[in-house]
PDB file of C-alpha atoms in Angstrom:
ATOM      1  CA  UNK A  21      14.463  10.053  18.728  1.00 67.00           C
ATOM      2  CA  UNK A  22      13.577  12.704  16.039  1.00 79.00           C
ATOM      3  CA  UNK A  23      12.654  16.102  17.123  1.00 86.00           C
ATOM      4  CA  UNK A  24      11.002  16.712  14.330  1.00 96.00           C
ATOM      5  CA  UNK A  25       7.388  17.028  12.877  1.00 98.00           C
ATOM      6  CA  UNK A  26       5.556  13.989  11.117  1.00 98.00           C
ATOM      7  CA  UNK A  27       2.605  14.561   8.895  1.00 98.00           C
ATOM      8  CA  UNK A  28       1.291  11.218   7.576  1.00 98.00           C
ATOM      9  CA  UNK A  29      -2.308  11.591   5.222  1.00 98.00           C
ATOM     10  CA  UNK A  30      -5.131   9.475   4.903  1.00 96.00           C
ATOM     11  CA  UNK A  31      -4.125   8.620   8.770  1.00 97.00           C
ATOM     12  CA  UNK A  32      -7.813   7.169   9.149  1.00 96.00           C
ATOM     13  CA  UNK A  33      -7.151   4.834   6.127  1.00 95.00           C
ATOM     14  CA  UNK A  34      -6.061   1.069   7.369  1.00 96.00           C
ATOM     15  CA  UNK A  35      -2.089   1.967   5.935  1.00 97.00           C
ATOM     16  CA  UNK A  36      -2.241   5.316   7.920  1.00 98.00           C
ATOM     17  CA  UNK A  37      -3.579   4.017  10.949  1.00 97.00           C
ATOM     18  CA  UNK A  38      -0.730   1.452  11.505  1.00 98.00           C
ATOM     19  CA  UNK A  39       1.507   3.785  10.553  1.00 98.00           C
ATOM     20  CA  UNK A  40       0.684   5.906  13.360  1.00 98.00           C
ATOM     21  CA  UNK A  41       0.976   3.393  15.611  1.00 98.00           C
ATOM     22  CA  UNK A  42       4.479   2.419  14.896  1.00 98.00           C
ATOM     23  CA  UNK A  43       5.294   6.305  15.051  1.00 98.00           C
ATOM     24  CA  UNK A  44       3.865   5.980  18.886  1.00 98.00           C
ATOM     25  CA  UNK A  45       4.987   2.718  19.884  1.00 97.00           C
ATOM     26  CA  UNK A  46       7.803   1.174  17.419  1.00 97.00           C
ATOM     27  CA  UNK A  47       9.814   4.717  16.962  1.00 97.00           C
ATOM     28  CA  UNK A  48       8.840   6.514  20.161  1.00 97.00           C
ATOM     29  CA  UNK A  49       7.663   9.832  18.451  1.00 98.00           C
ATOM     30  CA  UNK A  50       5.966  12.106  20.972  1.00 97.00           C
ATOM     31  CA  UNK A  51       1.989  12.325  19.994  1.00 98.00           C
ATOM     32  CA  UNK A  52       2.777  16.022  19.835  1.00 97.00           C
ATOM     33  CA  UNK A  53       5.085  16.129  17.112  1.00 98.00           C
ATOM     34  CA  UNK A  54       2.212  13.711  15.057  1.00 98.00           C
ATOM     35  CA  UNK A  55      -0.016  15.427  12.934  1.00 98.00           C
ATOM     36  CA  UNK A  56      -3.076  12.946  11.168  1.00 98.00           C
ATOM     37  CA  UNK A  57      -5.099  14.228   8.298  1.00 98.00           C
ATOM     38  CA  UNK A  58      -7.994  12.657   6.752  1.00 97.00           C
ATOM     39  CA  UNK A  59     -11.518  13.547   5.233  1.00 94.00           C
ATOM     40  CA  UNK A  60     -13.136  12.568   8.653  1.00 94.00           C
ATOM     41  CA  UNK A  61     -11.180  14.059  11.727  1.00 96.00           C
ATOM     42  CA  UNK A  62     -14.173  12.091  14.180  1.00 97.00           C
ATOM     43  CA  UNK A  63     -12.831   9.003  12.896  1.00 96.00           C
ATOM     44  CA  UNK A  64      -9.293   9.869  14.585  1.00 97.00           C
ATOM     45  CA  UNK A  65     -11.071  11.030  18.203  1.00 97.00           C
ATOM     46  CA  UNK A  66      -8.667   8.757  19.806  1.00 97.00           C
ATOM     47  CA  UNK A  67      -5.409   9.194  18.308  1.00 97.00           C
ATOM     48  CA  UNK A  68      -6.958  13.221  19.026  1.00 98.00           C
ATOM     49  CA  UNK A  69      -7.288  12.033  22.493  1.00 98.00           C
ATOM     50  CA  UNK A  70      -4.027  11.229  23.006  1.00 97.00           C
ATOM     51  CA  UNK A  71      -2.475  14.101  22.240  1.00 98.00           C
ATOM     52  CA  UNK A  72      -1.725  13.777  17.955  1.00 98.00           C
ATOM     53  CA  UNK A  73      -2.903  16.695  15.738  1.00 98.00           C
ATOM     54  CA  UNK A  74      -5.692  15.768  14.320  1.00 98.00           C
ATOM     55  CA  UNK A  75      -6.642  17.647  11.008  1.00 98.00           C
ATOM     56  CA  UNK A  76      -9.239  17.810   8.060  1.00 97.00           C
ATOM     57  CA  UNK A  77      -7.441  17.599   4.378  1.00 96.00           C
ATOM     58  CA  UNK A  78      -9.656  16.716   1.157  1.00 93.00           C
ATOM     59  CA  UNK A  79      -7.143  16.424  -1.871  1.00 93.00           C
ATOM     60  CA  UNK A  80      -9.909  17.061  -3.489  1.00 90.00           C
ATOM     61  CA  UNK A  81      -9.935  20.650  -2.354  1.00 93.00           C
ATOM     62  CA  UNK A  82      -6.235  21.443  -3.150  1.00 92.00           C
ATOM     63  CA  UNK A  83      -6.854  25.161  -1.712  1.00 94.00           C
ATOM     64  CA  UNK A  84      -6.885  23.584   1.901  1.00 95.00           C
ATOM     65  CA  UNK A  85      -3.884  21.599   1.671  1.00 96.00           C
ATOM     66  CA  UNK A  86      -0.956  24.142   2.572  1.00 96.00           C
ATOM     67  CA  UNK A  87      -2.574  24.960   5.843  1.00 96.00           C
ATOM     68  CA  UNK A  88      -3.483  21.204   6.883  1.00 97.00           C
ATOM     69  CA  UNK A  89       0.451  20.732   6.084  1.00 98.00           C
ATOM     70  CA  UNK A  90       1.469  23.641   7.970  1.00 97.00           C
ATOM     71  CA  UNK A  91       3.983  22.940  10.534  1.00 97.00           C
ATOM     72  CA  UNK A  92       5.034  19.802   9.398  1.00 98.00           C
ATOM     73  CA  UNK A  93       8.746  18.806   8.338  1.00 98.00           C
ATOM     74  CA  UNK A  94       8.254  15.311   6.776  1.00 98.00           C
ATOM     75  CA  UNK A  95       5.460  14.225   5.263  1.00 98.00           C
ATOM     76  CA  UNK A  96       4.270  10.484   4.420  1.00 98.00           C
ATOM     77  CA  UNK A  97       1.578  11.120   1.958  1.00 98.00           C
ATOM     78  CA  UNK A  98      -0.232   8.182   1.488  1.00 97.00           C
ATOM     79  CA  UNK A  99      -0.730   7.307  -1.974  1.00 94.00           C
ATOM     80  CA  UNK A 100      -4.923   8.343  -2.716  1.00 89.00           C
ATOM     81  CA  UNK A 101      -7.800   5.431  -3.471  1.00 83.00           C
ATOM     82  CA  UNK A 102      -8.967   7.268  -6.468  1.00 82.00           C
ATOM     83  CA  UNK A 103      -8.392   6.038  -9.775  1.00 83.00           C
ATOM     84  CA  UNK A 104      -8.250   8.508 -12.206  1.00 83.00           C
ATOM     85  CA  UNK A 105      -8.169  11.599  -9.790  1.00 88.00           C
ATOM     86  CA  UNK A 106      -5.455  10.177  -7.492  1.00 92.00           C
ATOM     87  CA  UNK A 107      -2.407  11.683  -9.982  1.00 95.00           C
ATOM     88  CA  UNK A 108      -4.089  15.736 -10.088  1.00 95.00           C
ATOM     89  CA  UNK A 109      -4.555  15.459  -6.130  1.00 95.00           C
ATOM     90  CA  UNK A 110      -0.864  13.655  -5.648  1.00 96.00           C
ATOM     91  CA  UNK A 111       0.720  16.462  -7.846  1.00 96.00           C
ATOM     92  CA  UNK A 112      -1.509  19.622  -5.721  1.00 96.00           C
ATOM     93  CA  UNK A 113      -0.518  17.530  -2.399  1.00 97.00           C
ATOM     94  CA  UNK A 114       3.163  17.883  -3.570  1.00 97.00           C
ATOM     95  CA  UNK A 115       2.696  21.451  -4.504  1.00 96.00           C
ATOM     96  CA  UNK A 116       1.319  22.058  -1.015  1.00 97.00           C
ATOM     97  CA  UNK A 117       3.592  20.237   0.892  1.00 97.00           C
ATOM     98  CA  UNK A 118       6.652  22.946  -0.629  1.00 96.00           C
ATOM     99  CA  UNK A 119       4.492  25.672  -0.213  1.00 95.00           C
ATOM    100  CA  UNK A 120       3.704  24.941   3.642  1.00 96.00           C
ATOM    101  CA  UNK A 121       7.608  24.270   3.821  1.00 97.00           C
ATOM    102  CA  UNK A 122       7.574  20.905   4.574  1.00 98.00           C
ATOM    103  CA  UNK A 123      11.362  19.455   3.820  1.00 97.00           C
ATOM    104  CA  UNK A 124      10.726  15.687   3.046  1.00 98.00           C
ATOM    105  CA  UNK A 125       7.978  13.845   1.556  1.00 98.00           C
ATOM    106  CA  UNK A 126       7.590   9.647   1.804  1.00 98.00           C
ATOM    107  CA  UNK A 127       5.491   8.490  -0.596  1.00 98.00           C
ATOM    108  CA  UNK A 128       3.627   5.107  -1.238  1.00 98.00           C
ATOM    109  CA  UNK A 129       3.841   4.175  -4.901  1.00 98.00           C
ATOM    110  CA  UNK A 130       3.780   0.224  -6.412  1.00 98.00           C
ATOM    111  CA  UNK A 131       7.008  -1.651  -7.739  1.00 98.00           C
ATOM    112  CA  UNK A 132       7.748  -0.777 -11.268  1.00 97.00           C
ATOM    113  CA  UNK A 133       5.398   1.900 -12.477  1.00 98.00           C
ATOM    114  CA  UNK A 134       7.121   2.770 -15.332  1.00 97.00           C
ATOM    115  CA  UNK A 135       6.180  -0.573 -17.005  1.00 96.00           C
ATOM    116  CA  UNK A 136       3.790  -2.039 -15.237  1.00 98.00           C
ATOM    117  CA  UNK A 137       0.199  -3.172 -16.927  1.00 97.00           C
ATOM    118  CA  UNK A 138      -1.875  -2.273 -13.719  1.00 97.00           C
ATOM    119  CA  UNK A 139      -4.521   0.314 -14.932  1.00 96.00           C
ATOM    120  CA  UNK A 140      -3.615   2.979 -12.228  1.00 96.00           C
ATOM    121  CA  UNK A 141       0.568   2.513 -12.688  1.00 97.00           C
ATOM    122  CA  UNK A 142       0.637   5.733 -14.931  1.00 97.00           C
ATOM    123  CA  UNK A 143       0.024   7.657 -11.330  1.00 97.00           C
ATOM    124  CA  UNK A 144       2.039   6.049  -9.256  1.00 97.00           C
ATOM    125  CA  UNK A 145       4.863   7.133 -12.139  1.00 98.00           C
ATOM    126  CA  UNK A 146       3.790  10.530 -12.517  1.00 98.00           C
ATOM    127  CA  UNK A 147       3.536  11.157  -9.099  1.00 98.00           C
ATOM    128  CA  UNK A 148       7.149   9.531  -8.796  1.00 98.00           C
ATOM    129  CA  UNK A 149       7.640  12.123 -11.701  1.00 98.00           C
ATOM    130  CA  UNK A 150       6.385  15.280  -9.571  1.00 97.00           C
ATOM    131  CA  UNK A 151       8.193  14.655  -6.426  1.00 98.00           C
ATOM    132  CA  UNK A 152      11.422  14.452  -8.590  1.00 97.00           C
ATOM    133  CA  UNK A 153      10.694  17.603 -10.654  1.00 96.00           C
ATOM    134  CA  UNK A 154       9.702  19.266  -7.145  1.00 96.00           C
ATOM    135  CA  UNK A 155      12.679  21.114  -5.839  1.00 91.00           C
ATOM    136  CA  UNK A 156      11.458  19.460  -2.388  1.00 96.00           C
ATOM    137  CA  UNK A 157      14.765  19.483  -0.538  1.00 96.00           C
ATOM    138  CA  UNK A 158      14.169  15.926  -0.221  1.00 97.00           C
ATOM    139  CA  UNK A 159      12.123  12.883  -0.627  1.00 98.00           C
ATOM    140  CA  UNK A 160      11.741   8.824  -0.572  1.00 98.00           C
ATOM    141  CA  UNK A 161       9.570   6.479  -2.872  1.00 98.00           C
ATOM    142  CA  UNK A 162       8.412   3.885  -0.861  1.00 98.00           C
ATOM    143  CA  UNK A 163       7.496   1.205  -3.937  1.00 98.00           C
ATOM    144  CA  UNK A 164       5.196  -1.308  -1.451  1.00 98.00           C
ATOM    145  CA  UNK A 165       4.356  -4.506  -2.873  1.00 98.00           C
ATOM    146  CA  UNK A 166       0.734  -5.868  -2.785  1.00 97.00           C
ATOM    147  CA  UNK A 167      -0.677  -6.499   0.604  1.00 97.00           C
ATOM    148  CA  UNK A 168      -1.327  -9.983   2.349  1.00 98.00           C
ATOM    149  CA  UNK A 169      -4.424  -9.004   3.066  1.00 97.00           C
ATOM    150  CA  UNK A 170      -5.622  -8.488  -0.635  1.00 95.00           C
ATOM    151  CA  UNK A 171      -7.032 -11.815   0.127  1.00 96.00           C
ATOM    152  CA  UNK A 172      -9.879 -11.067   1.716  1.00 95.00           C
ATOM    153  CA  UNK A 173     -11.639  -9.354  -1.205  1.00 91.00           C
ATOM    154  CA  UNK A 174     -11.440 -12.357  -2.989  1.00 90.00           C
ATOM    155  CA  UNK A 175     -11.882 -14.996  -0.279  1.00 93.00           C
ATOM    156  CA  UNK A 176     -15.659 -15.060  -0.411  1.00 90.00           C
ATOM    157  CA  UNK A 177     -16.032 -16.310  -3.665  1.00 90.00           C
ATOM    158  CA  UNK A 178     -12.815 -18.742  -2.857  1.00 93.00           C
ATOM    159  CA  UNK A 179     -14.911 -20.159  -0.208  1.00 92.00           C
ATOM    160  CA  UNK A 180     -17.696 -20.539  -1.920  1.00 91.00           C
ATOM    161  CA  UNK A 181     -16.447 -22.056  -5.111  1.00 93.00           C
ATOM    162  CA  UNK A 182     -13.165 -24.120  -3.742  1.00 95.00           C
ATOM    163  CA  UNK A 183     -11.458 -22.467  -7.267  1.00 96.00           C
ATOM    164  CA  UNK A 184      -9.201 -19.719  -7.053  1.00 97.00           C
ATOM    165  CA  UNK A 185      -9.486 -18.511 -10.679  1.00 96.00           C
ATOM    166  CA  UNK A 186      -6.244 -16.237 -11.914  1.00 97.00           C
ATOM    167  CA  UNK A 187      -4.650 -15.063 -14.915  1.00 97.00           C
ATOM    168  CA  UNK A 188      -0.813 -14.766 -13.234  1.00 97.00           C
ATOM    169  CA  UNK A 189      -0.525 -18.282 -14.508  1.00 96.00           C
ATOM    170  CA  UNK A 190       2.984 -19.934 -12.570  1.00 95.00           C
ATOM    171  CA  UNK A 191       4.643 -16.369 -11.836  1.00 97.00           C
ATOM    172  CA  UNK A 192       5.537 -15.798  -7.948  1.00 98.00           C
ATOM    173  CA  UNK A 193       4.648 -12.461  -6.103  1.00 98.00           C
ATOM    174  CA  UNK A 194       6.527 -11.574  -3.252  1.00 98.00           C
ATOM    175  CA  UNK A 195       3.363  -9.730  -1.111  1.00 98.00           C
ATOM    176  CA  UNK A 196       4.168  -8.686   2.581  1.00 98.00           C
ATOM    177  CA  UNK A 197       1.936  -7.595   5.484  1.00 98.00           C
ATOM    178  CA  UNK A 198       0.638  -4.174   5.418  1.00 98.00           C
ATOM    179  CA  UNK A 199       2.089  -3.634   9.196  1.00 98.00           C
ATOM    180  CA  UNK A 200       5.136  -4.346   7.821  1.00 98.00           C
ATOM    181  CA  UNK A 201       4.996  -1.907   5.029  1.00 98.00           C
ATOM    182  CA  UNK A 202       3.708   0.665   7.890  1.00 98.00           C
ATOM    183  CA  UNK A 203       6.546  -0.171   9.850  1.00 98.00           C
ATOM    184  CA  UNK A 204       8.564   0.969   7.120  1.00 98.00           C
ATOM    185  CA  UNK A 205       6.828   4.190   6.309  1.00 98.00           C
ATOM    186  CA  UNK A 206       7.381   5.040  10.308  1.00 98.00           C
ATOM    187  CA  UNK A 207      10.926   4.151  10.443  1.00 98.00           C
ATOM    188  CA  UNK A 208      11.591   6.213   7.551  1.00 98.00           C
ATOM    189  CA  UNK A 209       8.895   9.178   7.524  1.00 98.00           C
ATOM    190  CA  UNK A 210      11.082   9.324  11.652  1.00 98.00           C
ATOM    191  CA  UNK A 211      14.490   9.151  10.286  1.00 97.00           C
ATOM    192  CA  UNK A 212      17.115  11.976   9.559  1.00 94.00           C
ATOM    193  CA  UNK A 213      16.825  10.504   5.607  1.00 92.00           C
ATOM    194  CA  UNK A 214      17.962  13.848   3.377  1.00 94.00           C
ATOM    195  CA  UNK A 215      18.016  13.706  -0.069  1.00 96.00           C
ATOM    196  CA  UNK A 216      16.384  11.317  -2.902  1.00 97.00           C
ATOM    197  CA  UNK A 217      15.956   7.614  -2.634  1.00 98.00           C
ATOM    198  CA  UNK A 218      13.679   4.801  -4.163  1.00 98.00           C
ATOM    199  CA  UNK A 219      12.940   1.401  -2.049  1.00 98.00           C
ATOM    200  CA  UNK A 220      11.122  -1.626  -3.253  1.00 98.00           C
ATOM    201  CA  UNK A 221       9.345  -3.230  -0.441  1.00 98.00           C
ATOM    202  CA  UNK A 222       9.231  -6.846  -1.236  1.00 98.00           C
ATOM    203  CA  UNK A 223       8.129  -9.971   1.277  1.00 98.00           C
ATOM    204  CA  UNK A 224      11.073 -12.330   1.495  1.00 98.00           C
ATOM    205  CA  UNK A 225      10.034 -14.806  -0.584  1.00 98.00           C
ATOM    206  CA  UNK A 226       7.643 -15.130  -4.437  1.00 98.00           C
ATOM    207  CA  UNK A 227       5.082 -17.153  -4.257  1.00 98.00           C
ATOM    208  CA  UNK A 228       2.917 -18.917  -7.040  1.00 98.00           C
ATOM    209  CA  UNK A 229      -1.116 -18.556  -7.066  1.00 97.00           C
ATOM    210  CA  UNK A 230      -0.720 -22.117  -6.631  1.00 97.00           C
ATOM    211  CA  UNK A 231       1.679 -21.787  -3.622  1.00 98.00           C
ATOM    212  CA  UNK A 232      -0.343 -19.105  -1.556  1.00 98.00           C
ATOM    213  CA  UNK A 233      -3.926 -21.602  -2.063  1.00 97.00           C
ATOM    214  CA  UNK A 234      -2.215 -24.340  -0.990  1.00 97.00           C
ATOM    215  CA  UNK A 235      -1.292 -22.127   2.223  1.00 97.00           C
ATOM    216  CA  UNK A 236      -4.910 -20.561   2.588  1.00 97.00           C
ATOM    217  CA  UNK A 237      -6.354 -24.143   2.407  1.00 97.00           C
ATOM    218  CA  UNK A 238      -4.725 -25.558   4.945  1.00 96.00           C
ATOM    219  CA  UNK A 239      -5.489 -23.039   7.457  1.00 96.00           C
ATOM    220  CA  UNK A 240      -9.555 -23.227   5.855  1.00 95.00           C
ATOM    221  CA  UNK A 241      -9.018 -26.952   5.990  1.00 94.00           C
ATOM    222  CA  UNK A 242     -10.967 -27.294   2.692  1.00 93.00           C
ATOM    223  CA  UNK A 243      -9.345 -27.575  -0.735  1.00 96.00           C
ATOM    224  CA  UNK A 244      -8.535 -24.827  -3.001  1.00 97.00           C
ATOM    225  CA  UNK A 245      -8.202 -25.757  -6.862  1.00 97.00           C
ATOM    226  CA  UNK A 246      -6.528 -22.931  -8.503  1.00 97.00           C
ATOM    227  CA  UNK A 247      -7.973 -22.251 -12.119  1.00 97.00           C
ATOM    228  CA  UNK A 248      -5.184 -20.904 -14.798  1.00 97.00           C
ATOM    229  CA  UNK A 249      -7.766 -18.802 -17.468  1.00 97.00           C
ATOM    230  CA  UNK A 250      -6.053 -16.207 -20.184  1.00 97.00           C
ATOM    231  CA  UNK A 251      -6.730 -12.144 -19.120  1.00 97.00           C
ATOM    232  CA  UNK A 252      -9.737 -12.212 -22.291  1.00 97.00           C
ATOM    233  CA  UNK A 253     -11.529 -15.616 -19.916  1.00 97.00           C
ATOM    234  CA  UNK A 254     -10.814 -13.930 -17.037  1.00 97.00           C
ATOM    235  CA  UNK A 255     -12.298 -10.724 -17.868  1.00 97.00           C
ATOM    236  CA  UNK A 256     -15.534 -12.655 -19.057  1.00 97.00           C
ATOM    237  CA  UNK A 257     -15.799 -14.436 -15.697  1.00 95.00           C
ATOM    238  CA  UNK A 258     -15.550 -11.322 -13.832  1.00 95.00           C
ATOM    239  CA  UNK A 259     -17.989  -9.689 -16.056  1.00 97.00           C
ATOM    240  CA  UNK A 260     -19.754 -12.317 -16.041  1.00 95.00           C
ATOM    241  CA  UNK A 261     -20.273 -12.494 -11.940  1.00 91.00           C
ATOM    242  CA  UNK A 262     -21.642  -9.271 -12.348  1.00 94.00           C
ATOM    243  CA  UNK A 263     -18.457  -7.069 -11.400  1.00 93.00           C
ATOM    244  CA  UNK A 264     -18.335  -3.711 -13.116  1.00 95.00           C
ATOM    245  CA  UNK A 265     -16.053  -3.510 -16.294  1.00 96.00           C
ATOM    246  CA  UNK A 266     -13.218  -0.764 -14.263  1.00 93.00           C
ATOM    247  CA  UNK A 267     -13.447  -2.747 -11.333  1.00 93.00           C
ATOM    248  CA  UNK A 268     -12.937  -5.924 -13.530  1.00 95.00           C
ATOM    249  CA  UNK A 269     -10.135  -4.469 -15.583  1.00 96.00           C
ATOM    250  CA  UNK A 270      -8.389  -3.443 -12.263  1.00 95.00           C
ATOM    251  CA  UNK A 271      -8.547  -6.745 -11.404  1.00 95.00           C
ATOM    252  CA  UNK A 272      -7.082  -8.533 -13.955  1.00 97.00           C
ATOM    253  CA  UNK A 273      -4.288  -5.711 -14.933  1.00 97.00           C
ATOM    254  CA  UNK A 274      -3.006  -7.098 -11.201  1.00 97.00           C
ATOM    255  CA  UNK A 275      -3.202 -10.802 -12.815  1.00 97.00           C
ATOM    256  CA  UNK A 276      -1.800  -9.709 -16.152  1.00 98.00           C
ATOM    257  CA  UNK A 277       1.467  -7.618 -14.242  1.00 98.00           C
ATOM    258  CA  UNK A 278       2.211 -11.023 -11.948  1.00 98.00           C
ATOM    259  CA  UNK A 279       2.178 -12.783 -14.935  1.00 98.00           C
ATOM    260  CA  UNK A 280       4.537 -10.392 -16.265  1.00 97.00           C
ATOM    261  CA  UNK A 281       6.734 -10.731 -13.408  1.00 97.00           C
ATOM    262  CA  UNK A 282       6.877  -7.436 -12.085  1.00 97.00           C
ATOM    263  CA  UNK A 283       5.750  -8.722  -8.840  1.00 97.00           C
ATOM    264  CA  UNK A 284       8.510 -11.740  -8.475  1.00 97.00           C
ATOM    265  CA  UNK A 285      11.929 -10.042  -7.142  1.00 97.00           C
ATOM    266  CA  UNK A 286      12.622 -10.077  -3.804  1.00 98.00           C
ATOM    267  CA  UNK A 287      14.767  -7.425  -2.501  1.00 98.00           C
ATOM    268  CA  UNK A 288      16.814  -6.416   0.731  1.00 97.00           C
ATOM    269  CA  UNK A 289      14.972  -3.233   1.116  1.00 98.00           C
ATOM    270  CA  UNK A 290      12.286  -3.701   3.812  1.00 98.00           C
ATOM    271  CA  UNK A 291      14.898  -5.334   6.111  1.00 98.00           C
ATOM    272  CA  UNK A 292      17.572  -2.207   5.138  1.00 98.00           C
ATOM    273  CA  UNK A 293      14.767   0.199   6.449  1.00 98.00           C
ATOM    274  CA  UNK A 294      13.790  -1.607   9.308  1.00 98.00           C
ATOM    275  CA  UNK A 295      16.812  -4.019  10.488  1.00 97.00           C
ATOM    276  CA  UNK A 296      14.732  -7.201  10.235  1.00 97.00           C
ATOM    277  CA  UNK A 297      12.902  -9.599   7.884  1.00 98.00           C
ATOM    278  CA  UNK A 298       8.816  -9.396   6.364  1.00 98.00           C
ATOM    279  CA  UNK A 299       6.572 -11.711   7.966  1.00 98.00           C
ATOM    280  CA  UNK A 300       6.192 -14.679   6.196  1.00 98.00           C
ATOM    281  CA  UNK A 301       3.153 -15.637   4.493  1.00 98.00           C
ATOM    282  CA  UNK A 302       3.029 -18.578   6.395  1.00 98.00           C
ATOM    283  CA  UNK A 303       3.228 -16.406   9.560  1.00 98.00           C
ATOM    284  CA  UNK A 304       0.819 -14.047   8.104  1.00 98.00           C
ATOM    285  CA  UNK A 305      -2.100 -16.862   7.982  1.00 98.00           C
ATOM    286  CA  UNK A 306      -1.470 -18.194  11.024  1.00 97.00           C
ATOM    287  CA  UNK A 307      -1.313 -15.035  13.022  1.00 97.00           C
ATOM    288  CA  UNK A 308      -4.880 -14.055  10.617  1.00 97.00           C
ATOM    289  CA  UNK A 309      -6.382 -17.794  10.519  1.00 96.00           C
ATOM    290  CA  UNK A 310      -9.541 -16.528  12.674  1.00 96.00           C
ATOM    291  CA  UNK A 311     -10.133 -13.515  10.274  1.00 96.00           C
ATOM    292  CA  UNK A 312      -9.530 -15.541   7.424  1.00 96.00           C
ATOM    293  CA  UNK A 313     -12.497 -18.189   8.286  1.00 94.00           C
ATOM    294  CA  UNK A 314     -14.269 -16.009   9.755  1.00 93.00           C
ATOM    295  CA  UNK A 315     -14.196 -14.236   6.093  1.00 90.00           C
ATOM    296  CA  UNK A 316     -14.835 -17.415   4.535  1.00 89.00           C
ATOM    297  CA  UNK A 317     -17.810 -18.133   6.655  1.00 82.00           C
ATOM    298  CA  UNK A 318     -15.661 -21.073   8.808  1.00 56.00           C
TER     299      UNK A 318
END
């Protein structure tokens, strides 16, 4: 059992939340040696209650930042939700993290960033970029693949169409559970790690659009025709449903990168970290079949 410190940011977020919880339950950490920081401290009253740290940090106010780190000796920060901004308040976060002496940073970043098409890549590498350049006595890039759960923001209009429209044409994607990804955060943000290392945290299998609707119908019990349009016809439809244009570029830049296969290998890392396999995406909808119909108004 570490003796050490944890930090973990955006703790109120859904990633930050389960990661706290597999500090307290799955790796035993003391709620003393937890410190949570987030934009909204009252959103944390119970984690507060129970004996973490709970703490206000805006990386928006950089100034801030080496006294909400203060104390801490690893540090999972929690890759930010915005676009554009996210790589100026990654970089300050990393400058504050040295400055309150923290010794090891974990950080959440997306598989190949380097090459990748998705619109907000170019942070995850330059982030990747600053912890390197750092002189942090040590740190680990957690490269998480894309969540189960991404589903839901698309399941309404699934459900209400029966077409699952994509532009990843017959490329696989090897998503996982976010709890699993948070288990892996824990185990390592709670580990003696020293020194540099990158992880890719894939699910143990790629799957196809094609595979993953056939999946979702059967647990809607409704079919599910999947749609194959280029990145220009998907663009229009999205426009064209009324989504704004950066939303709708985000959107299909996640299309566009399956299609380009950065989302198909598997790899050995989650289970490394953690000493067992992802969840299955067939395990995944049944343990989330409720949610799901309740999502798609089943």
């Amino acid at each position: 059992m570490t003796t050490q410190t944890l930090l973990v940011t955006g703790a109120s977020g859904h990633l930050g939340r389960r990661v706290i919880a597999h500090l307290l339950g799955t790796q035993g950490v003391s709620p003393a040696q937890i410190i949570a920081t987030t934009r909204s401290p009252e959103k944390l009253a119970d984690l507060a209650a129970r004996g973490v740290q709970v703490r206000a940090a805006d990386f928006s106010v950089p100034e801030g930042l080496p006294a909400a780190f203060a104390g801490a000796d690893r540090l999972l920060l929690v890759s930010t939700d915005q676009v554009g901004a996210r790589l100026t308040q990654q970089r300050a976060a990393i400058q504050a993290a040295q400055a309150a002496g923290v010794q090891h940073v974990v950080y959440t970043s997306m598989p190949a960033p380097e090459r990748s098409p998705v619109i907000f890549a170019p942070e995850h590498a330059g982030t990747e970029l600053a912890l390197a350049e750092s002189g942090l006595p040590g740190w680990t890039v957690l490269r998480n693949h894309w969540y189960f759960e991404n589903v839901f923001m698309a399941l309404p209009a699934i459900a209400a169409t029966g077409v699952w429209a994509t532009a990843a044409g017959d490329r696989g994607t090897a998503d996982i559970s976010r709890d699993d990804l948070a288990q892996a955060a824990a185990a390592v943000l709670a580990s003696d790690r020293t020194g540099t290392a990158t992880f890719t945290l894939s699910g143990g299998e790629a799957l196809t659009t094609a595979q993953q609707a056939a999946g979702l119908a059967e647990v809607l019990g409704r079919p599910i025709q999947v749609v194959y349009q280029t990145a220009d016809e998907r663009r229009a439809a999205l426009l064209g449903a009324g989504l704004p244009a950066p939303f709708a570029e985000m959107l299909v830049s996640f299309e566009v990168n399956q299609a380009q296969g950065y989302m198909e290998p598997v790899t050995g890392d989650f289970q490394a970290i953690t000493g067992r396999a992802p969840q299955s995406h067939a395990a995944w909808l049944a343990g989330s079949a409720g949610a799901l119909r309740g999502a798609a108004g089943r």
